[in-house]
Short mmCIF file of C-alpha atoms in Angstrom, two decimals:
data_model
loop_
_atom_site.label_atom_id
_atom_site.label_comp_id
_atom_site.label_asym_id
_atom_site.label_seq_id
_atom_site.Cartn_x
_atom_site.Cartn_y
_atom_site.Cartn_z
CA MET U 174 -24.97 -11.93 139.17
CA ASN U 175 -23.87 -12.67 142.37
CA ARG U 176 -22.48 -11.08 145.03
CA VAL U 177 -19.60 -12.82 147.20
CA LEU U 178 -17.60 -11.02 150.07
CA THR U 179 -14.01 -12.43 150.15
CA LEU U 180 -11.30 -12.23 152.98
CA VAL U 181 -8.48 -10.80 150.88
CA GLN U 182 -6.61 -10.44 154.19
CA PRO U 183 -6.59 -9.94 157.88
CA ARG U 184 -9.82 -8.08 158.81
CA GLN U 185 -10.12 -6.88 155.17
CA LEU U 186 -13.20 -7.95 153.34
CA GLU U 187 -13.59 -7.16 149.93
CA TRP U 188 -16.71 -7.54 147.31
CA ARG U 189 -16.91 -9.04 143.70
CA ASP U 190 -19.85 -9.72 141.18
CA GLU U 191 -20.16 -13.62 139.75
CA ALA U 192 -21.74 -14.66 137.16
CA LEU U 193 -24.89 -17.46 138.78
CA PRO U 194 -23.74 -21.09 137.53
CA LYS U 195 -25.75 -23.02 135.72
CA LEU U 196 -28.43 -25.33 137.51
CA GLU U 197 -28.41 -28.70 136.44
CA ALA U 198 -31.40 -30.80 136.38
CA THR U 199 -30.91 -32.18 140.22
CA GLN U 200 -30.11 -28.82 141.65
CA VAL U 201 -31.99 -25.88 142.97
CA ARG U 202 -30.52 -22.25 144.12
CA VAL U 203 -30.78 -21.49 148.00
CA LYS U 204 -30.45 -18.07 149.11
CA THR U 205 -29.56 -17.02 152.43
CA LEU U 206 -28.21 -14.00 153.89
CA PHE U 207 -24.37 -15.67 154.27
CA SER U 208 -22.80 -18.66 152.65
CA GLY U 209 -20.90 -20.05 150.00
CA ILE U 210 -17.92 -18.96 152.40
CA SER U 211 -14.76 -20.91 152.02
CA SER U 212 -14.34 -23.91 154.22
CA GLY U 213 -11.35 -23.92 156.28
CA THR U 214 -11.95 -20.45 157.29
CA GLU U 215 -12.30 -18.89 160.79
CA LEU U 216 -15.13 -16.46 159.49
CA THR U 217 -17.73 -19.21 158.28
CA GLN U 218 -21.39 -18.21 159.51
CA TYR U 219 -22.94 -21.66 159.82
CA ARG U 220 -19.43 -22.64 162.34
CA GLY U 221 -20.50 -19.68 164.96
CA THR U 222 -20.79 -16.42 165.06
CA ASN U 223 -18.25 -13.90 164.76
CA PRO U 224 -17.64 -10.36 164.70
CA LEU U 225 -18.01 -9.85 160.85
CA LEU U 226 -20.37 -12.09 159.29
CA SER U 227 -23.43 -11.44 161.83
CA LYS U 228 -23.11 -8.12 161.23
CA ARG U 229 -23.85 -5.42 158.52
CA PHE U 230 -22.06 -4.15 155.69
CA ASP U 231 -20.95 -0.95 154.91
CA LEU U 232 -19.93 -1.52 151.72
CA GLU U 233 -17.92 2.20 151.72
CA THR U 234 -15.55 1.24 154.55
CA ARG U 235 -15.75 -2.22 154.68
CA LEU U 236 -16.35 -2.38 158.11
CA GLY U 237 -18.64 -4.26 160.25
CA VAL U 238 -22.06 -2.19 161.81
CA PHE U 239 -22.06 -3.42 165.32
CA GLY U 240 -26.42 -4.07 166.46
CA ARG U 241 -27.57 -4.32 163.28
CA ILE U 242 -28.40 -7.58 161.53
CA GLY U 243 -27.33 -7.69 157.72
CA THR U 244 -29.83 -8.72 155.01
CA ILE U 245 -27.57 -9.05 151.81
CA ALA U 246 -29.01 -11.94 150.48
CA LEU U 247 -26.09 -14.49 148.61
CA ASN U 248 -26.51 -17.52 145.97
CA VAL U 249 -25.39 -20.92 146.57
CA VAL U 250 -25.88 -24.19 144.69
CA HIS U 251 -26.11 -27.57 146.52
CA ASP U 252 -26.43 -30.63 144.76
CA ALA U 253 -27.57 -32.60 147.53
CA ASN U 254 -30.02 -34.76 145.76
CA ILE U 255 -33.16 -32.93 145.94
CA ARG U 256 -36.06 -34.09 144.06
CA LEU U 257 -38.02 -30.68 143.61
CA GLY U 258 -41.35 -30.41 145.17
CA ALA U 259 -43.06 -29.11 148.67
CA ARG U 260 -41.58 -26.13 149.53
CA SER U 261 -39.61 -26.49 153.05
CA ALA U 262 -37.59 -24.96 155.34
CA LEU U 263 -34.44 -26.24 155.96
CA ASP U 264 -34.28 -25.31 159.55
CA SER U 265 -31.21 -28.17 160.80
CA VAL U 266 -28.94 -25.88 158.27
CA GLY U 267 -28.30 -23.60 161.13
CA ARG U 268 -28.50 -20.95 158.58
CA ARG U 269 -30.44 -17.77 158.57
CA GLY U 270 -33.36 -17.36 156.50
CA ILE U 271 -32.88 -20.42 153.86
CA ARG U 272 -35.76 -21.80 151.84
CA VAL U 273 -35.71 -24.26 149.19
CA GLU U 274 -37.61 -26.27 146.72
CA GLY U 275 -37.37 -29.63 147.52
CA ASN U 276 -38.57 -33.17 149.39
CA GLN U 277 -37.31 -35.72 150.64
CA HIS U 278 -33.73 -33.14 151.05
CA GLU U 279 -31.19 -35.39 152.35
CA LEU U 280 -28.77 -32.75 153.90
CA HIS U 281 -25.58 -34.67 153.72
CA PRO U 282 -24.05 -36.42 152.57
CA PRO U 283 -24.71 -35.54 148.42
CA ARG U 284 -24.65 -38.90 146.46
CA GLY U 285 -21.41 -36.90 144.49
CA ALA U 286 -19.63 -37.35 147.60
CA HIS U 287 -19.71 -40.76 147.81
CA ARG U 288 -19.11 -40.81 144.51
CA LEU U 289 -15.61 -38.92 144.70
CA VAL U 290 -14.62 -40.95 147.49
CA LYS U 291 -15.60 -44.43 145.80
CA LEU U 292 -12.98 -43.46 143.22
CA MET U 293 -10.60 -41.27 145.90
CA ARG U 294 -10.25 -45.37 146.91
CA ALA U 295 -10.22 -46.74 143.27
CA VAL U 296 -7.30 -44.83 142.20
CA MET U 297 -5.04 -45.13 145.57
CA ASP U 298 -5.80 -49.19 145.91
CA ALA U 299 -4.13 -48.99 142.60
CA VAL U 300 -1.57 -46.74 142.51
CA ALA U 301 -0.45 -46.80 146.06
CA PRO U 302 -2.14 -49.81 147.88
CA GLY U 303 -1.36 -50.09 151.62
CA THR U 304 -2.89 -46.01 151.69
CA VAL U 305 -5.53 -45.57 154.43
CA LEU U 306 -8.36 -43.40 153.28
CA VAL U 307 -9.81 -41.36 156.52
CA THR U 308 -13.24 -39.38 156.35
CA GLU U 309 -13.52 -36.10 158.77
CA THR U 310 -16.87 -35.49 158.77
CA ASN U 311 -18.53 -33.91 161.24
CA VAL U 312 -21.81 -35.11 160.55
CA PRO U 313 -24.27 -36.67 162.67
CA HIS U 314 -23.33 -41.06 163.02
CA LYS U 315 -25.36 -42.39 160.35
CA ASP U 316 -24.00 -40.23 158.09
CA ASN U 317 -20.64 -40.29 159.52
CA ILE U 318 -20.30 -43.98 159.07
CA ALA U 319 -21.92 -44.13 155.40
CA TYR U 320 -18.89 -42.91 154.22
CA PHE U 321 -17.26 -46.46 155.35
CA GLY U 322 -19.22 -47.20 151.89
CA ASN U 323 -20.38 -50.87 150.83
CA VAL U 324 -18.90 -53.98 152.08
CA LEU U 325 -17.15 -55.84 149.31
CA LYS U 326 -17.66 -59.95 148.76
CA ASP U 327 -13.76 -60.56 149.22
CA GLY U 328 -13.60 -58.15 152.53
CA GLY U 329 -13.22 -54.64 153.37
CA THR U 330 -15.69 -51.71 152.09
CA ASP U 331 -15.70 -49.43 148.80
CA GLU U 332 -14.82 -46.31 150.62
CA ALA U 333 -12.80 -44.94 153.85
CA GLN U 334 -11.35 -47.29 155.89
CA MET U 335 -11.44 -44.72 158.16
CA VAL U 336 -13.63 -42.13 160.13
CA TYR U 337 -13.48 -39.57 162.23
CA GLN U 338 -15.38 -40.10 166.02
CA PHE U 339 -16.76 -36.69 166.35
CA PRO U 340 -18.80 -37.94 169.13
CA LEU U 341 -16.10 -38.90 171.35
CA PRO U 342 -14.79 -35.45 172.55
CA PRO U 343 -17.84 -34.10 173.82
CA LEU U 344 -18.76 -37.65 175.65
CA VAL U 345 -15.40 -38.00 177.55
CA LEU U 346 -15.72 -33.84 178.11
CA HIS U 347 -19.10 -34.90 179.98
CA THR U 348 -17.95 -37.98 181.47
CA PHE U 349 -15.44 -36.31 183.74
CA ARG U 350 -18.04 -33.15 183.93
CA THR U 351 -20.63 -35.19 185.70
CA ALA U 352 -18.47 -38.27 186.83
CA ASP U 353 -21.04 -40.02 185.11
CA SER U 354 -19.83 -42.76 182.55
CA THR U 355 -23.63 -44.25 181.49
CA ALA U 356 -23.79 -41.67 178.46
CA LEU U 357 -20.54 -42.49 177.45
CA LEU U 358 -21.22 -46.87 177.63
CA ASN U 359 -24.30 -46.36 176.13
CA TRP U 360 -23.27 -44.28 173.05
CA LEU U 361 -20.04 -47.29 172.93
CA ARG U 362 -22.55 -49.93 173.49
CA ALA U 363 -24.52 -49.08 170.45
CA LEU U 364 -21.72 -48.93 168.06
CA GLU U 365 -22.03 -51.61 164.88
CA PRO U 366 -18.89 -53.15 165.05
CA ARG U 367 -16.28 -53.08 162.17
CA ASP U 368 -14.97 -55.50 160.14
CA SER U 369 -11.58 -55.89 159.58
CA GLY U 370 -10.22 -53.13 157.50
CA THR U 371 -12.29 -50.81 158.54
CA ALA U 372 -11.70 -48.59 161.87
CA PHE U 373 -13.20 -45.88 163.61
CA PHE U 374 -10.13 -42.45 164.26
CA ASN U 375 -10.81 -41.98 167.96
CA PHE U 376 -9.79 -38.11 169.18
CA LEU U 377 -10.20 -36.31 172.14
CA ALA U 378 -8.37 -32.92 170.82
CA SER U 379 -7.29 -31.25 166.98
CA HIS U 380 -6.16 -27.57 166.08
CA ASP U 381 -9.83 -26.75 165.96
CA GLY U 382 -12.37 -26.97 169.06
CA ILE U 383 -14.22 -29.15 170.51
CA GLY U 384 -17.84 -29.87 168.32
CA VAL U 385 -20.53 -30.70 170.39
CA VAL U 386 -23.38 -31.01 167.76
CA PRO U 387 -21.97 -34.67 167.28
CA ALA U 388 -23.33 -34.97 170.90
CA THR U 389 -27.11 -34.25 169.61
CA GLY U 390 -28.76 -37.05 171.07
CA LEU U 391 -26.26 -38.61 173.55
CA VAL U 392 -26.42 -35.99 176.00
CA SER U 393 -29.47 -33.26 177.15
CA SER U 394 -28.98 -29.82 175.84
CA ASP U 395 -28.88 -28.78 178.76
CA ASP U 396 -25.69 -30.70 179.40
CA VAL U 397 -24.27 -29.40 176.32
CA MET U 398 -24.84 -25.84 178.07
CA ALA U 399 -23.22 -27.14 180.53
CA LEU U 400 -19.87 -28.37 179.03
CA ALA U 401 -20.23 -25.01 177.30
CA ALA U 402 -19.84 -23.54 180.73
CA GLN U 403 -17.55 -25.08 182.23
CA VAL U 404 -15.60 -24.30 179.19
CA GLU U 405 -15.95 -20.46 179.91
CA ARG U 406 -15.14 -20.85 183.59
CA HIS U 407 -12.02 -22.33 182.77
CA GLY U 408 -10.61 -19.58 180.27
CA GLY U 409 -11.83 -21.41 177.26
CA ARG U 410 -14.62 -19.99 174.23
CA VAL U 411 -17.55 -21.10 172.90
CA ASN U 412 -18.55 -20.89 168.55
CA GLU U 413 -22.31 -20.82 168.45
CA ARG U 414 -24.25 -21.15 165.08
CA ASP U 415 -27.79 -20.27 164.88
CA THR U 416 -30.69 -22.77 165.02
CA PRO U 417 -34.59 -21.60 165.00
CA SER U 418 -33.96 -21.86 169.07
CA GLY U 419 -31.29 -19.40 169.07
CA GLN U 420 -27.49 -19.32 168.76
CA ARG U 421 -26.66 -22.64 170.50
CA PRO U 422 -22.81 -24.16 170.68
CA TYR U 423 -20.95 -25.14 167.77
CA GLU U 424 -17.42 -25.40 169.05
CA LEU U 425 -15.57 -25.26 172.22
CA CYS U 426 -12.52 -23.45 171.86
CA THR U 427 -10.26 -24.67 174.53
CA THR U 428 -7.13 -27.09 174.95
CA LEU U 429 -8.16 -30.39 176.57
CA PHE U 430 -6.10 -29.59 179.85
CA ASP U 431 -8.23 -26.26 180.64
CA ALA U 432 -11.84 -28.05 179.12
CA LEU U 433 -11.08 -30.79 182.37
CA SER U 434 -9.64 -28.92 185.31
CA ASP U 435 -9.71 -25.27 185.48
CA PRO U 436 -6.84 -23.51 185.87
CA ASN U 437 -7.92 -21.03 188.18
CA SER U 438 -8.97 -23.46 190.85
CA ALA U 439 -6.69 -24.45 194.00
CA GLU U 440 -6.72 -28.00 192.96
CA LEU U 441 -3.54 -29.74 193.06
CA GLU U 442 -1.77 -29.95 189.96
CA ALA U 443 -0.85 -33.51 190.58
CA VAL U 444 -4.98 -34.34 190.48
CA LYS U 445 -4.95 -32.27 187.12
CA ILE U 446 -2.60 -34.13 185.31
CA LYS U 447 -4.14 -37.59 186.31
CA ARG U 448 -7.90 -36.32 185.46
CA PHE U 449 -6.26 -35.51 182.04
CA LEU U 450 -3.98 -39.19 181.51
CA ALA U 451 -7.48 -40.98 182.96
CA ALA U 452 -9.63 -39.19 179.31
CA ASN U 453 -6.34 -40.07 177.23
CA ALA U 454 -5.95 -43.99 179.18
CA ILE U 455 -10.09 -44.38 177.42
CA LEU U 456 -9.11 -42.90 174.18
CA LEU U 457 -5.98 -45.00 173.70
CA ALA U 458 -7.85 -48.29 174.41
CA LEU U 459 -11.34 -48.13 172.32
CA GLN U 460 -11.49 -50.12 169.66
CA GLY U 461 -10.44 -48.15 166.30
CA VAL U 462 -6.50 -45.55 165.82
CA PRO U 463 -6.29 -43.58 168.20
CA GLY U 464 -5.07 -39.46 166.73
CA VAL U 465 -3.51 -37.87 169.39
CA TYR U 466 -3.39 -33.55 168.85
CA VAL U 467 0.14 -32.67 169.81
CA HIS U 468 -0.29 -30.72 172.83
CA SER U 469 -1.92 -33.74 174.71
CA LEU U 470 1.14 -34.81 174.81
CA PHE U 471 1.87 -32.28 176.82
CA GLY U 472 -0.98 -30.80 178.68
CA SER U 473 -1.11 -27.32 177.17
CA PRO U 474 -3.04 -24.71 179.04
CA ASN U 475 -4.93 -22.21 176.54
CA ASP U 476 -2.68 -19.69 174.97
CA THR U 477 -5.11 -16.69 175.86
CA ALA U 478 -2.01 -14.40 174.18
CA ALA U 479 -2.65 -15.67 170.71
CA LEU U 480 -6.20 -15.24 171.42
CA ASP U 481 -6.01 -12.12 172.72
CA ALA U 482 -3.65 -11.13 169.51
CA SER U 483 -5.87 -12.29 166.72
CA GLY U 484 -8.91 -12.27 168.56
CA ILE U 485 -9.58 -15.64 166.98
CA ASN U 486 -10.68 -17.72 169.44
CA ARG U 487 -9.65 -21.40 168.12
CA ARG U 488 -5.75 -19.93 168.51
CA LEU U 489 -6.65 -21.07 172.29
CA ASN U 490 -5.33 -24.32 171.33
CA ARG U 491 -2.80 -23.95 168.54
CA HIS U 492 0.15 -22.87 170.59
CA LYS U 493 3.88 -22.91 168.43
CA PHE U 494 6.33 -23.78 170.84
CA THR U 495 10.00 -22.92 170.12
CA HIS U 496 12.61 -25.52 170.27
CA ALA U 497 14.33 -23.66 173.08
CA GLU U 498 10.98 -23.85 174.92
CA LEU U 499 9.69 -26.83 174.65
CA GLU U 500 13.18 -28.46 175.43
CA ALA U 501 12.76 -26.35 178.26
CA MET U 502 9.79 -28.06 179.58
CA LEU U 503 10.44 -31.72 178.96
CA PHE U 504 13.97 -31.44 180.30
CA ASP U 505 12.30 -30.14 184.08
CA PRO U 506 10.65 -33.24 185.49
CA THR U 507 8.62 -30.96 187.64
CA SER U 508 6.77 -29.79 184.80
CA ARG U 509 3.44 -30.46 183.78
CA ALA U 510 5.11 -30.73 179.97
CA SER U 511 7.20 -33.67 181.61
CA ARG U 512 4.85 -34.93 183.74
CA VAL U 513 2.61 -35.55 181.40
CA PHE U 514 4.33 -36.64 178.60
CA ALA U 515 5.56 -39.43 180.58
CA GLY U 516 2.44 -40.63 181.15
CA MET U 517 1.33 -40.36 177.35
CA ASP U 518 4.83 -42.20 176.45
CA ALA U 519 3.72 -44.78 179.70
CA MET U 520 0.32 -45.28 178.14
CA LEU U 521 1.18 -45.11 173.93
CA ARG U 522 4.40 -47.67 174.87
CA ALA U 523 1.53 -50.17 176.40
CA ARG U 524 -0.80 -50.00 173.51
CA ARG U 525 2.08 -50.67 171.08
CA ALA U 526 3.10 -53.98 172.87
CA HIS U 527 0.00 -55.73 173.87
CA ASP U 528 -2.01 -57.15 170.33
CA ALA U 529 -5.75 -56.66 172.53
CA PHE U 530 -5.14 -53.09 171.05
CA SER U 531 -5.27 -53.90 167.94
CA PRO U 532 -7.74 -51.57 165.89
CA SER U 533 -10.19 -54.35 165.16
CA ALA U 534 -9.19 -56.81 168.39
CA PRO U 535 -13.15 -57.21 170.46
CA GLN U 536 -14.13 -54.94 172.29
CA ARG U 537 -16.84 -56.31 175.61
CA LEU U 538 -18.08 -52.99 178.25
CA LEU U 539 -18.33 -54.50 181.75
CA GLU U 540 -20.01 -53.99 184.47
CA THR U 541 -19.20 -51.95 187.13
CA SER U 542 -20.26 -47.91 188.66
CA SER U 543 -21.32 -44.92 186.69
CA GLY U 544 -18.13 -43.67 188.09
CA ILE U 545 -16.32 -46.16 186.51
CA VAL U 546 -15.47 -46.70 182.62
CA ALA U 547 -14.67 -50.56 181.82
CA PHE U 548 -13.92 -53.18 178.72
CA GLU U 549 -12.24 -55.91 177.64
CA ARG U 550 -10.18 -55.81 174.74
CA GLY U 551 -8.97 -59.01 172.88
CA ASP U 552 -9.88 -62.57 172.71
CA ASP U 553 -8.71 -66.06 172.71
CA GLY U 554 -6.58 -65.41 175.76
CA ASN U 555 -5.36 -62.44 174.60
CA VAL U 556 -7.09 -60.27 176.66
CA VAL U 557 -6.89 -56.68 178.21
CA ARG U 558 -9.37 -55.16 180.57
CA CYS U 559 -9.49 -51.83 180.97
CA PHE U 560 -10.51 -49.79 184.23
CA VAL U 561 -10.90 -46.03 184.72
CA ASN U 562 -11.84 -44.08 187.55
CA VAL U 563 -14.03 -40.81 185.98
CA SER U 564 -14.80 -39.64 189.48
CA THR U 565 -12.85 -37.48 192.83
CA GLU U 566 -14.30 -40.61 194.66
CA PRO U 567 -12.98 -43.71 194.84
CA GLN U 568 -14.61 -46.44 193.49
CA PRO U 569 -15.27 -50.07 194.48
CA VAL U 570 -14.48 -52.97 191.73
CA SER U 571 -14.71 -56.30 192.53
CA SER U 572 -11.37 -58.84 191.67
CA LEU U 573 -8.81 -56.20 190.06
CA ARG U 574 -6.37 -58.67 189.84
CA GLY U 575 -3.45 -58.92 187.30
CA ARG U 576 -0.39 -57.27 185.78
CA ASP U 577 -1.11 -53.53 184.59
CA LEU U 578 0.21 -53.14 181.30
CA ILE U 579 1.00 -49.04 182.17
CA THR U 580 3.60 -50.07 185.35
CA GLY U 581 4.42 -53.59 184.97
CA LEU U 582 3.35 -54.02 188.49
CA GLU U 583 1.00 -56.96 189.75
CA VAL U 584 -1.59 -55.74 191.28
CA THR U 585 -4.57 -56.87 193.70
CA GLN U 586 -7.13 -53.96 194.96
CA ASP U 587 -10.91 -54.09 195.23
CA THR U 588 -10.84 -50.38 194.72
CA LEU U 589 -10.15 -47.78 192.12
CA GLU U 590 -8.80 -44.76 192.97
CA PRO U 591 -9.93 -41.51 191.99
CA TYR U 592 -8.63 -40.74 187.94
CA GLU U 593 -6.50 -44.19 188.48
CA VAL U 594 -6.57 -46.31 184.98
CA LEU U 595 -5.68 -49.83 185.19
CA TRP U 596 -4.83 -52.03 182.44
CA LEU U 597 -4.53 -55.29 183.46
CA GLU U 598 -3.54 -58.74 181.68
CA ASP U 599 -4.27 -62.14 184.05
#
């Protein structure tokens, strides 16, 4: 029998016995301290330490005994194309005490997942042509892009049309923390060109935290720790995961606005808003399809009241507006929400109006100082040059000439002011 721990209602856990499923020929059974927690809950051991699942449970009171690590082993079956063989530890999983009989373990994704995505794509193409299949797989880049599938002879692919770009949020946050675009541009330079019909789904914020695991290998572990420290200084929280070398950040629970700027600093609000809009200008100009989280339209601060009431870190970034609250902010031209919304609206309108920002339009990086993110979009004389100053200092740029699509003004300058954004059309 298998002992299963279930969250039956907020702050109440329940045990039940379940028969173990029969193993197929390609399956092994993995024993771990905590496993099989339903995805989508906020009590998942491998999404970070929490006050319940990292402690020993008293089965009578159903309460965690603090200061003592639990030792109850739960069984889970992973169909992950494991070839039976040498005994090995799956340290990369980030869960405690896992041992599995296997060799050549392809942790993510199992072949069955790709078969399922191919089937979903075939069904969608048959019954709802034009439907776009998007995969949200928070895994290393090479595993992520595998969900595009195989290239077909007549163009396109046989799996998802879009995949989430999970490295982008931590890389952009790192870029503004350090005022250095090197890591972001190195990553962009290495991205594979996408065929027509497929695209990356770019985003900077979502209802979850900012995942930092996808930044592994793109920035140093010290840089990741520095991001986590900055978020905590700004009032956010950090969910952690277990690794062989101890606990490490998994996701940064914060709004994007407060991740970028310290809400308790004496820095001018206008500077914080410019920084926030500059970060989003990168998102909106990059090759691919941008996704804008609702709170990025208003520059929302961390919802500390929701965190205090729930104890759930992710609630910091999930404030629920009332109609009256939102209306009052947007109709006040001096409010942050109104000013951020106006800036986002201007960029979204400029993007929508120009073919150079088509998801598959070419993208070429431009050589500038490390304090600038600069690239071209488009081709055949239909080109937009995008410049974003990611620092608090003016940055020299030669020959900034053309019409800025965001403001509609003609530009002739050789310096990019702090957090200035220009989308220039010749």
